[in-house]
Amino acid sequence: MRWFGASLVFLAELSLLFALAWWPLARFDGPLSWALAAALPVAVAIFWGTFLSPKARRPVGRVPTLVARTLILLAALPLYWVLGAPLLFGVHAAAVVVGTALTGGRPAPE
């Protein structure tokens, strides 16, 4: 079941990046919106890959990874709320909660 939980967490990661790109386009006008839509997902993806991914170059430990990963993934929820996307809000929340519970904070076995 851990592979299923890891798949849900991965889908939540993709959903987070989507929300980070969509929110500035809906909130701001002009070049600022496009710059933020490009920069926010890239910055979070770099941070995630460096510290939180299962193959992180600089892992921070199991508990800090679990806490940081969960908080960052949950950060997409207010974005979906203000964007008026209740279906995406619910699907993302379910993927984060169920995925994290099934993996127990550990990556899926290879």
CSV table of N, CA, C and O in Angstrom, one decimal:
chain,number,residue,atom,x,y,z
A,1,MET,N,0.8,-1.2,0.0
A,1,MET,CA,0.0,0.0,0.0
A,1,MET,C,0.9,1.3,0.0
A,1,MET,O,0.3,2.3,-0.3
A,2,ARG,N,2.1,1.1,0.4
A,2,ARG,CA,3.0,2.3,0.4
A,2,ARG,C,3.2,2.9,-1.0
A,2,ARG,O,3.3,4.1,-1.1
A,3,TRP,N,3.2,2.1,-2.0
A,3,TRP,CA,3.4,2.6,-3.3
A,3,TRP,C,2.2,3.4,-3.7
A,3,TRP,O,2.3,4.4,-4.4
A,4,PHE,N,1.0,3.0,-3.3
A,4,PHE,CA,-0.2,3.8,-3.6
A,4,PHE,C,-0.2,5.1,-2.9
A,4,PHE,O,-0.5,6.2,-3.4
A,5,GLY,N,0.2,5.1,-1.6
A,5,GLY,CA,0.3,6.3,-0.8
A,5,GLY,C,1.4,7.3,-1.4
A,5,GLY,O,1.2,8.5,-1.5
A,6,ALA,N,2.5,6.7,-1.9
A,6,ALA,CA,3.5,7.5,-2.5
A,6,ALA,C,3.0,8.1,-3.8
A,6,ALA,O,3.3,9.2,-4.2
A,7,SER,N,2.2,7.4,-4.6
A,7,SER,CA,1.6,7.9,-5.8
A,7,SER,C,0.6,9.0,-5.5
A,7,SER,O,0.6,10.0,-6.2
A,8,LEU,N,-0.1,8.9,-4.4
A,8,LEU,CA,-1.0,10.0,-4.0
A,8,LEU,C,-0.2,11.3,-3.6
A,8,LEU,O,-0.6,12.4,-4.0
A,9,VAL,N,0.9,11.1,-2.9
A,9,VAL,CA,1.7,12.2,-2.5
A,9,VAL,C,2.3,12.8,-3.7
A,9,VAL,O,2.4,14.1,-3.8
A,10,PHE,N,2.7,12.0,-4.7
A,10,PHE,CA,3.3,12.6,-5.9
A,10,PHE,C,2.2,13.4,-6.7
A,10,PHE,O,2.5,14.5,-7.2
A,11,LEU,N,1.0,12.9,-6.8
A,11,LEU,CA,-0.1,13.6,-7.4
A,11,LEU,C,-0.4,14.9,-6.7
A,11,LEU,O,-0.6,16.0,-7.3
A,12,ALA,N,-0.3,14.9,-5.3
A,12,ALA,CA,-0.4,16.1,-4.6
A,12,ALA,C,0.7,17.1,-4.8
A,12,ALA,O,0.4,18.3,-4.9
A,13,GLU,N,1.9,16.6,-5.0
A,13,GLU,CA,3.0,17.5,-5.4
A,13,GLU,C,2.7,18.2,-6.7
A,13,GLU,O,2.9,19.4,-6.9
A,14,LEU,N,2.3,17.4,-7.7
A,14,LEU,CA,1.9,18.0,-9.0
A,14,LEU,C,0.8,19.0,-8.9
A,14,LEU,O,0.8,20.1,-9.5
A,15,SER,N,-0.2,18.7,-8.0
A,15,SER,CA,-1.3,19.6,-7.8
A,15,SER,C,-0.8,20.9,-7.1
A,15,SER,O,-1.3,22.0,-7.5
A,16,LEU,N,0.1,20.8,-6.2
A,16,LEU,CA,0.7,22.0,-5.6
A,16,LEU,C,1.3,22.9,-6.6
A,16,LEU,O,1.1,24.1,-6.6
A,17,LEU,N,2.1,22.3,-7.5
A,17,LEU,CA,2.8,23.1,-8.5
A,17,LEU,C,1.8,23.8,-9.4
A,17,LEU,O,2.0,24.9,-9.8
A,18,PHE,N,0.8,23.1,-9.7
A,18,PHE,CA,-0.3,23.6,-10.6
A,18,PHE,C,-1.0,24.8,-9.9
A,18,PHE,O,-1.2,25.9,-10.5
A,19,ALA,N,-1.3,24.7,-8.6
A,19,ALA,CA,-1.9,25.8,-7.8
A,19,ALA,C,-1.0,27.0,-7.7
A,19,ALA,O,-1.4,28.1,-7.8
A,20,LEU,N,0.3,26.7,-7.6
A,20,LEU,CA,1.3,27.8,-7.5
A,20,LEU,C,1.4,28.5,-8.8
A,20,LEU,O,1.8,29.7,-8.8
A,21,ALA,N,1.2,27.9,-9.9
A,21,ALA,CA,1.2,28.6,-11.2
A,21,ALA,C,-0.1,29.3,-11.5
A,21,ALA,O,-0.1,30.3,-12.1
A,22,TRP,N,-1.2,28.7,-11.1
A,22,TRP,CA,-2.5,29.2,-11.4
A,22,TRP,C,-2.8,30.4,-10.6
A,22,TRP,O,-3.4,31.4,-11.1
A,23,TRP,N,-2.5,30.4,-9.3
A,23,TRP,CA,-2.9,31.5,-8.4
A,23,TRP,C,-2.4,32.9,-8.9
A,23,TRP,O,-3.2,33.8,-9.0
A,24,PRO,N,-1.1,33.1,-9.2
A,24,PRO,CA,-0.7,34.4,-9.6
A,24,PRO,C,-1.4,34.9,-10.9
A,24,PRO,O,-1.6,36.0,-11.1
A,25,LEU,N,-1.7,33.9,-11.8
A,25,LEU,CA,-2.3,34.3,-13.1
A,25,LEU,C,-3.7,34.8,-12.8
A,25,LEU,O,-4.2,35.7,-13.5
A,26,ALA,N,-4.4,34.2,-11.8
A,26,ALA,CA,-5.8,34.7,-11.5
A,26,ALA,C,-5.8,35.9,-10.6
A,26,ALA,O,-6.7,36.7,-10.7
A,27,ARG,N,-4.7,36.1,-9.9
A,27,ARG,CA,-4.7,37.2,-8.9
A,27,ARG,C,-4.1,38.5,-9.4
A,27,ARG,O,-4.6,39.6,-9.0
A,28,PHE,N,-3.1,38.4,-10.2
A,28,PHE,CA,-2.4,39.6,-10.7
A,28,PHE,C,-2.5,39.8,-12.2
A,28,PHE,O,-2.9,38.8,-12.9
A,29,ASP,N,-2.2,41.0,-12.6
A,29,ASP,CA,-2.2,41.3,-14.1
A,29,ASP,C,-0.8,41.6,-14.5
A,29,ASP,O,0.0,42.0,-13.8
A,30,GLY,N,-0.6,41.4,-15.8
A,30,GLY,CA,0.6,41.9,-16.4
A,30,GLY,C,1.8,40.9,-16.2
A,30,GLY,O,1.6,39.7,-15.9
A,31,PRO,N,3.0,41.4,-16.4
A,31,PRO,CA,4.2,40.6,-16.3
A,31,PRO,C,4.4,40.0,-15.0
A,31,PRO,O,5.0,38.9,-14.9
A,32,LEU,N,4.0,40.7,-13.9
A,32,LEU,CA,4.2,40.1,-12.6
A,32,LEU,C,3.5,38.8,-12.4
A,32,LEU,O,4.1,37.8,-11.8
A,33,SER,N,2.3,38.7,-13.0
A,33,SER,CA,1.6,37.4,-12.9
A,33,SER,C,2.3,36.3,-13.6
A,33,SER,O,2.4,35.2,-13.0
A,34,TRP,N,2.9,36.5,-14.7
A,34,TRP,CA,3.6,35.5,-15.5
A,34,TRP,C,4.9,35.2,-14.8
A,34,TRP,O,5.3,34.0,-14.8
A,35,ALA,N,5.6,36.2,-14.2
A,35,ALA,CA,6.9,35.9,-13.5
A,35,ALA,C,6.6,35.1,-12.3
A,35,ALA,O,7.4,34.1,-12.1
A,36,LEU,N,5.6,35.4,-11.5
A,36,LEU,CA,5.3,34.6,-10.4
A,36,LEU,C,4.8,33.2,-10.7
A,36,LEU,O,5.2,32.2,-10.1
A,37,ALA,N,4.0,33.1,-11.8
A,37,ALA,CA,3.6,31.8,-12.3
A,37,ALA,C,4.7,30.9,-12.7
A,37,ALA,O,4.6,29.6,-12.6
A,38,ALA,N,5.8,31.5,-13.1
A,38,ALA,CA,7.0,30.7,-13.5
A,38,ALA,C,7.9,30.4,-12.3
A,38,ALA,O,8.4,29.3,-12.1
A,39,ALA,N,8.1,31.4,-11.5
A,39,ALA,CA,9.0,31.4,-10.4
A,39,ALA,C,8.6,30.5,-9.2
A,39,ALA,O,9.4,29.8,-8.6
A,40,LEU,N,7.3,30.7,-8.8
A,40,LEU,CA,6.9,30.0,-7.6
A,40,LEU,C,7.0,28.4,-7.7
A,40,LEU,O,7.6,27.8,-6.8
A,41,PRO,N,6.4,27.8,-8.8
A,41,PRO,CA,6.6,26.4,-8.9
A,41,PRO,C,8.0,25.9,-9.0
A,41,PRO,O,8.4,24.9,-8.4
A,42,VAL,N,8.9,26.7,-9.7
A,42,VAL,CA,10.3,26.3,-9.8
A,42,VAL,C,11.0,26.4,-8.5
A,42,VAL,O,11.7,25.4,-8.1
A,43,ALA,N,10.7,27.4,-7.7
A,43,ALA,CA,11.4,27.6,-6.4
A,43,ALA,C,11.0,26.4,-5.5
A,43,ALA,O,11.8,25.8,-4.8
A,44,VAL,N,9.7,26.1,-5.5
A,44,VAL,CA,9.2,25.0,-4.6
A,44,VAL,C,9.8,23.7,-5.1
A,44,VAL,O,10.2,22.8,-4.2
A,45,ALA,N,9.8,23.4,-6.4
A,45,ALA,CA,10.3,22.2,-6.9
A,45,ALA,C,11.8,22.0,-6.6
A,45,ALA,O,12.3,20.9,-6.2
A,46,ILE,N,12.6,23.1,-6.6
A,46,ILE,CA,14.0,23.0,-6.3
A,46,ILE,C,14.2,22.7,-4.8
A,46,ILE,O,15.0,21.9,-4.4
A,47,PHE,N,13.4,23.4,-3.9
A,47,PHE,CA,13.5,23.1,-2.5
A,47,PHE,C,13.1,21.7,-2.2
A,47,PHE,O,13.7,21.0,-1.4
A,48,TRP,N,12.0,21.2,-2.8
A,48,TRP,CA,11.5,19.9,-2.6
A,48,TRP,C,12.6,18.9,-3.0
A,48,TRP,O,12.8,17.9,-2.3
A,49,GLY,N,13.1,19.0,-4.2
A,49,GLY,CA,14.1,18.1,-4.7
A,49,GLY,C,15.4,18.1,-3.9
A,49,GLY,O,16.0,17.0,-3.7
A,50,THR,N,15.7,19.2,-3.3
A,50,THR,CA,17.0,19.3,-2.5
A,50,THR,C,16.8,18.7,-1.1
A,50,THR,O,17.7,18.1,-0.6
A,51,PHE,N,15.7,19.0,-0.5
A,51,PHE,CA,15.5,18.6,0.9
A,51,PHE,C,14.5,17.5,1.2
A,51,PHE,O,14.6,16.8,2.2
A,52,LEU,N,13.4,17.4,0.4
A,52,LEU,CA,12.2,16.6,0.9
A,52,LEU,C,12.0,15.4,0.0
A,52,LEU,O,11.2,14.5,0.4
A,53,SER,N,12.5,15.3,-1.2
A,53,SER,CA,12.2,14.1,-2.0
A,53,SER,C,12.9,12.9,-1.5
A,53,SER,O,13.8,12.9,-0.7
A,54,PRO,N,12.4,11.7,-1.9
A,54,PRO,CA,13.0,10.4,-1.4
A,54,PRO,C,14.4,10.3,-1.7
A,54,PRO,O,15.2,9.7,-1.0
A,55,LYS,N,14.9,10.9,-2.8
A,55,LYS,CA,16.3,10.9,-3.2
A,55,LYS,C,16.9,12.3,-3.0
A,55,LYS,O,17.7,12.7,-3.9
A,56,ALA,N,16.6,13.0,-2.0
A,56,ALA,CA,17.1,14.3,-1.8
A,56,ALA,C,18.6,14.3,-1.6
A,56,ALA,O,19.2,13.4,-1.0
A,57,ARG,N,19.2,15.4,-2.2
A,57,ARG,CA,20.7,15.5,-2.1
A,57,ARG,C,21.1,15.9,-0.7
A,57,ARG,O,22.2,15.6,-0.3
A,58,ARG,N,20.2,16.6,0.0
A,58,ARG,CA,20.5,17.0,1.4
A,58,ARG,C,19.3,16.7,2.3
A,58,ARG,O,18.6,17.6,2.7
A,59,PRO,N,19.1,15.4,2.6
A,59,PRO,CA,17.9,15.1,3.4
A,59,PRO,C,18.0,15.7,4.8
A,59,PRO,O,19.1,15.9,5.4
A,60,VAL,N,16.9,16.0,5.4
A,60,VAL,CA,16.8,16.7,6.7
A,60,VAL,C,16.3,15.7,7.8
A,60,VAL,O,16.2,16.2,9.0
A,61,GLY,N,16.1,14.5,7.6
A,61,GLY,CA,15.6,13.6,8.6
A,61,GLY,C,14.2,13.2,8.3
A,61,GLY,O,13.4,13.9,7.7
A,62,ARG,N,13.7,12.1,8.9
A,62,ARG,CA,12.4,11.6,8.6
A,62,ARG,C,11.3,12.5,9.2
A,62,ARG,O,10.4,12.9,8.5
A,63,VAL,N,11.4,12.9,10.4
A,63,VAL,CA,10.3,13.7,11.0
A,63,VAL,C,10.3,15.1,10.4
A,63,VAL,O,9.2,15.6,10.0
A,64,PRO,N,11.4,15.8,10.3
A,64,PRO,CA,11.3,17.1,9.7
A,64,PRO,C,10.8,17.1,8.2
A,64,PRO,O,10.1,18.0,7.8
A,65,THR,N,11.2,16.0,7.5
A,65,THR,CA,10.7,15.9,6.2
A,65,THR,C,9.2,15.7,6.1
A,65,THR,O,8.5,16.3,5.3
A,66,LEU,N,8.7,14.8,7.0
A,66,LEU,CA,7.3,14.6,7.0
A,66,LEU,C,6.5,15.9,7.4
A,66,LEU,O,5.5,16.2,6.7
A,67,VAL,N,7.0,16.6,8.4
A,67,VAL,CA,6.3,17.8,8.8
A,67,VAL,C,6.4,18.9,7.7
A,67,VAL,O,5.4,19.5,7.3
A,68,ALA,N,7.6,19.1,7.1
A,68,ALA,CA,7.7,20.1,6.1
A,68,ALA,C,6.9,19.7,4.8
A,68,ALA,O,6.3,20.6,4.2
A,69,ARG,N,7.0,18.4,4.4
A,69,ARG,CA,6.3,18.0,3.2
A,69,ARG,C,4.8,18.2,3.4
A,69,ARG,O,4.1,18.7,2.5
A,70,THR,N,4.3,17.8,4.6
A,70,THR,CA,2.8,17.9,4.8
A,70,THR,C,2.4,19.4,4.8
A,70,THR,O,1.4,19.8,4.2
A,71,LEU,N,3.2,20.3,5.5
A,71,LEU,CA,2.8,21.7,5.5
A,71,LEU,C,2.9,22.3,4.1
A,71,LEU,O,2.0,23.1,3.8
A,72,ILE,N,3.9,22.0,3.4
A,72,ILE,CA,4.0,22.6,2.0
A,72,ILE,C,2.9,22.1,1.1
A,72,ILE,O,2.3,22.9,0.4
A,73,LEU,N,2.6,20.8,1.2
A,73,LEU,CA,1.4,20.3,0.4
A,73,LEU,C,0.1,20.9,0.8
A,73,LEU,O,-0.7,21.2,0.0
A,74,LEU,N,-0.1,21.1,2.1
A,74,LEU,CA,-1.3,21.7,2.6
A,74,LEU,C,-1.4,23.2,2.2
A,74,LEU,O,-2.5,23.8,2.2
A,75,ALA,N,-0.3,23.8,1.8
A,75,ALA,CA,-0.3,25.2,1.4
A,75,ALA,C,-1.1,25.5,0.1
A,75,ALA,O,-1.6,26.6,-0.1
A,76,ALA,N,-1.4,24.4,-0.6
A,76,ALA,CA,-2.2,24.6,-1.9
A,76,ALA,C,-3.7,24.7,-1.5
A,76,ALA,O,-4.4,25.3,-2.3
A,77,LEU,N,-4.1,24.3,-0.4
A,77,LEU,CA,-5.5,24.4,0.0
A,77,LEU,C,-6.1,25.8,0.0
A,77,LEU,O,-7.1,26.0,-0.6
A,78,PRO,N,-5.4,26.7,0.7
A,78,PRO,CA,-5.9,28.1,0.6
A,78,PRO,C,-5.9,28.7,-0.8
A,78,PRO,O,-6.8,29.5,-1.2
A,79,LEU,N,-4.9,28.3,-1.6
A,79,LEU,CA,-4.9,28.7,-3.0
A,79,LEU,C,-6.1,28.3,-3.8
A,79,LEU,O,-6.7,29.0,-4.5
A,80,TYR,N,-6.4,27.0,-3.6
A,80,TYR,CA,-7.6,26.4,-4.3
A,80,TYR,C,-8.9,27.1,-3.8
A,80,TYR,O,-9.8,27.3,-4.5
A,81,TRP,N,-8.9,27.4,-2.5
A,81,TRP,CA,-10.1,28.0,-1.9
A,81,TRP,C,-10.3,29.4,-2.5
A,81,TRP,O,-11.4,29.7,-2.9
A,82,VAL,N,-9.3,30.3,-2.6
A,82,VAL,CA,-9.4,31.6,-3.1
A,82,VAL,C,-9.6,31.6,-4.6
A,82,VAL,O,-10.2,32.5,-5.2
A,83,LEU,N,-9.2,30.5,-5.3
A,83,LEU,CA,-9.4,30.4,-6.7
A,83,LEU,C,-10.8,29.9,-7.0
A,83,LEU,O,-11.2,29.9,-8.2
A,84,GLY,N,-11.6,29.5,-6.0
A,84,GLY,CA,-12.9,29.0,-6.2
A,84,GLY,C,-13.0,27.7,-6.9
A,84,GLY,O,-13.8,27.4,-7.8
A,85,ALA,N,-12.1,26.8,-6.5
A,85,ALA,CA,-12.0,25.5,-7.0
A,85,ALA,C,-12.2,24.4,-5.9
A,85,ALA,O,-11.3,23.8,-5.5
A,86,PRO,N,-13.5,24.2,-5.5
A,86,PRO,CA,-13.8,23.3,-4.4
A,86,PRO,C,-13.4,21.9,-4.7
A,86,PRO,O,-13.0,21.1,-3.8
A,87,LEU,N,-13.6,21.5,-5.9
A,87,LEU,CA,-13.3,20.1,-6.3
A,87,LEU,C,-11.8,19.8,-6.2
A,87,LEU,O,-11.4,18.8,-5.6
A,88,LEU,N,-11.0,20.7,-6.7
A,88,LEU,CA,-9.6,20.5,-6.6
A,88,LEU,C,-9.1,20.6,-5.1
A,88,LEU,O,-8.2,19.9,-4.7
A,89,PHE,N,-9.8,21.5,-4.4
A,89,PHE,CA,-9.5,21.6,-2.9
A,89,PHE,C,-9.7,20.2,-2.3
A,89,PHE,O,-8.8,19.7,-1.5
A,90,GLY,N,-10.8,19.6,-2.5
A,90,GLY,CA,-11.2,18.3,-1.9
A,90,GLY,C,-10.2,17.2,-2.4
A,90,GLY,O,-9.8,16.4,-1.5
A,91,VAL,N,-10.0,17.1,-3.7
A,91,VAL,CA,-9.1,16.1,-4.2
A,91,VAL,C,-7.7,16.2,-3.7
A,91,VAL,O,-7.1,15.2,-3.3
A,92,HIS,N,-7.2,17.5,-3.6
A,92,HIS,CA,-5.9,17.7,-3.1
A,92,HIS,C,-5.8,17.3,-1.6
A,92,HIS,O,-4.8,16.7,-1.2
A,93,ALA,N,-6.7,17.8,-0.8
A,93,ALA,CA,-6.7,17.5,0.6
A,93,ALA,C,-6.8,15.9,0.8
A,93,ALA,O,-6.0,15.4,1.7
A,94,ALA,N,-7.6,15.2,0.1
A,94,ALA,CA,-7.7,13.8,0.2
A,94,ALA,C,-6.3,13.1,-0.2
A,94,ALA,O,-5.9,12.2,0.5
A,95,ALA,N,-5.7,13.6,-1.2
A,95,ALA,CA,-4.5,13.0,-1.7
A,95,ALA,C,-3.4,13.2,-0.6
A,95,ALA,O,-2.6,12.3,-0.4
A,96,VAL,N,-3.3,14.4,0.0
A,96,VAL,CA,-2.3,14.7,1.0
A,96,VAL,C,-2.5,13.8,2.2
A,96,VAL,O,-1.6,13.1,2.7
A,97,VAL,N,-3.7,13.8,2.7
A,97,VAL,CA,-4.0,13.1,4.0
A,97,VAL,C,-3.9,11.6,3.8
A,97,VAL,O,-3.2,10.9,4.6
A,98,VAL,N,-4.5,11.0,2.8
A,98,VAL,CA,-4.5,9.6,2.6
A,98,VAL,C,-3.1,9.1,2.2
A,98,VAL,O,-2.5,8.1,2.7
A,99,GLY,N,-2.4,9.9,1.3
A,99,GLY,CA,-1.1,9.5,0.8
A,99,GLY,C,-0.1,9.6,2.0
A,99,GLY,O,0.7,8.7,2.1
A,100,THR,N,-0.2,10.6,2.8
A,100,THR,CA,0.8,10.7,4.0
A,100,THR,C,0.5,9.6,5.0
A,100,THR,O,1.4,9.0,5.5
A,101,ALA,N,-0.8,9.3,5.2
A,101,ALA,CA,-1.1,8.2,6.1
A,101,ALA,C,-0.6,6.8,5.6
A,101,ALA,O,-0.1,6.0,6.4
A,102,LEU,N,-0.8,6.6,4.3
A,102,LEU,CA,-0.4,5.3,3.8
A,102,LEU,C,1.1,5.1,3.7
A,102,LEU,O,1.6,4.0,3.9
A,103,THR,N,1.8,6.2,3.5
A,103,THR,CA,3.3,6.1,3.4
A,103,THR,C,3.9,6.1,4.8
A,103,THR,O,5.1,5.6,5.0
A,104,GLY,N,3.2,6.6,5.8
A,104,GLY,CA,3.8,6.8,7.1
A,104,GLY,C,5.0,7.7,7.1
A,104,GLY,O,5.9,7.5,8.0
A,105,GLY,N,5.1,8.5,6.2
A,105,GLY,CA,6.2,9.5,6.1
A,105,GLY,C,7.5,8.9,5.5
A,105,GLY,O,8.5,9.5,5.4
A,106,ARG,N,7.4,7.6,5.0
A,106,ARG,CA,8.5,7.0,4.4
A,106,ARG,C,8.3,6.9,2.9
A,106,ARG,O,7.2,6.7,2.4
A,107,PRO,N,9.3,7.0,2.1
A,107,PRO,CA,9.2,6.8,0.6
A,107,PRO,C,8.8,5.4,0.3
A,107,PRO,O,9.1,4.5,1.0
A,108,ALA,N,8.3,5.2,-0.9
A,108,ALA,CA,7.9,3.9,-1.4
A,108,ALA,C,9.2,3.1,-1.6
A,108,ALA,O,10.2,3.6,-2.1
A,109,PRO,N,9.1,1.8,-1.4
A,109,PRO,CA,10.3,1.0,-1.7
A,109,PRO,C,10.5,0.9,-3.2
A,109,PRO,O,9.6,1.0,-4.0
A,110,GLU,N,11.8,0.8,-3.6
A,110,GLU,CA,12.1,0.8,-5.0
A,110,GLU,C,12.1,-0.6,-5.6
A,110,GLU,O,12.3,-1.5,-5.0
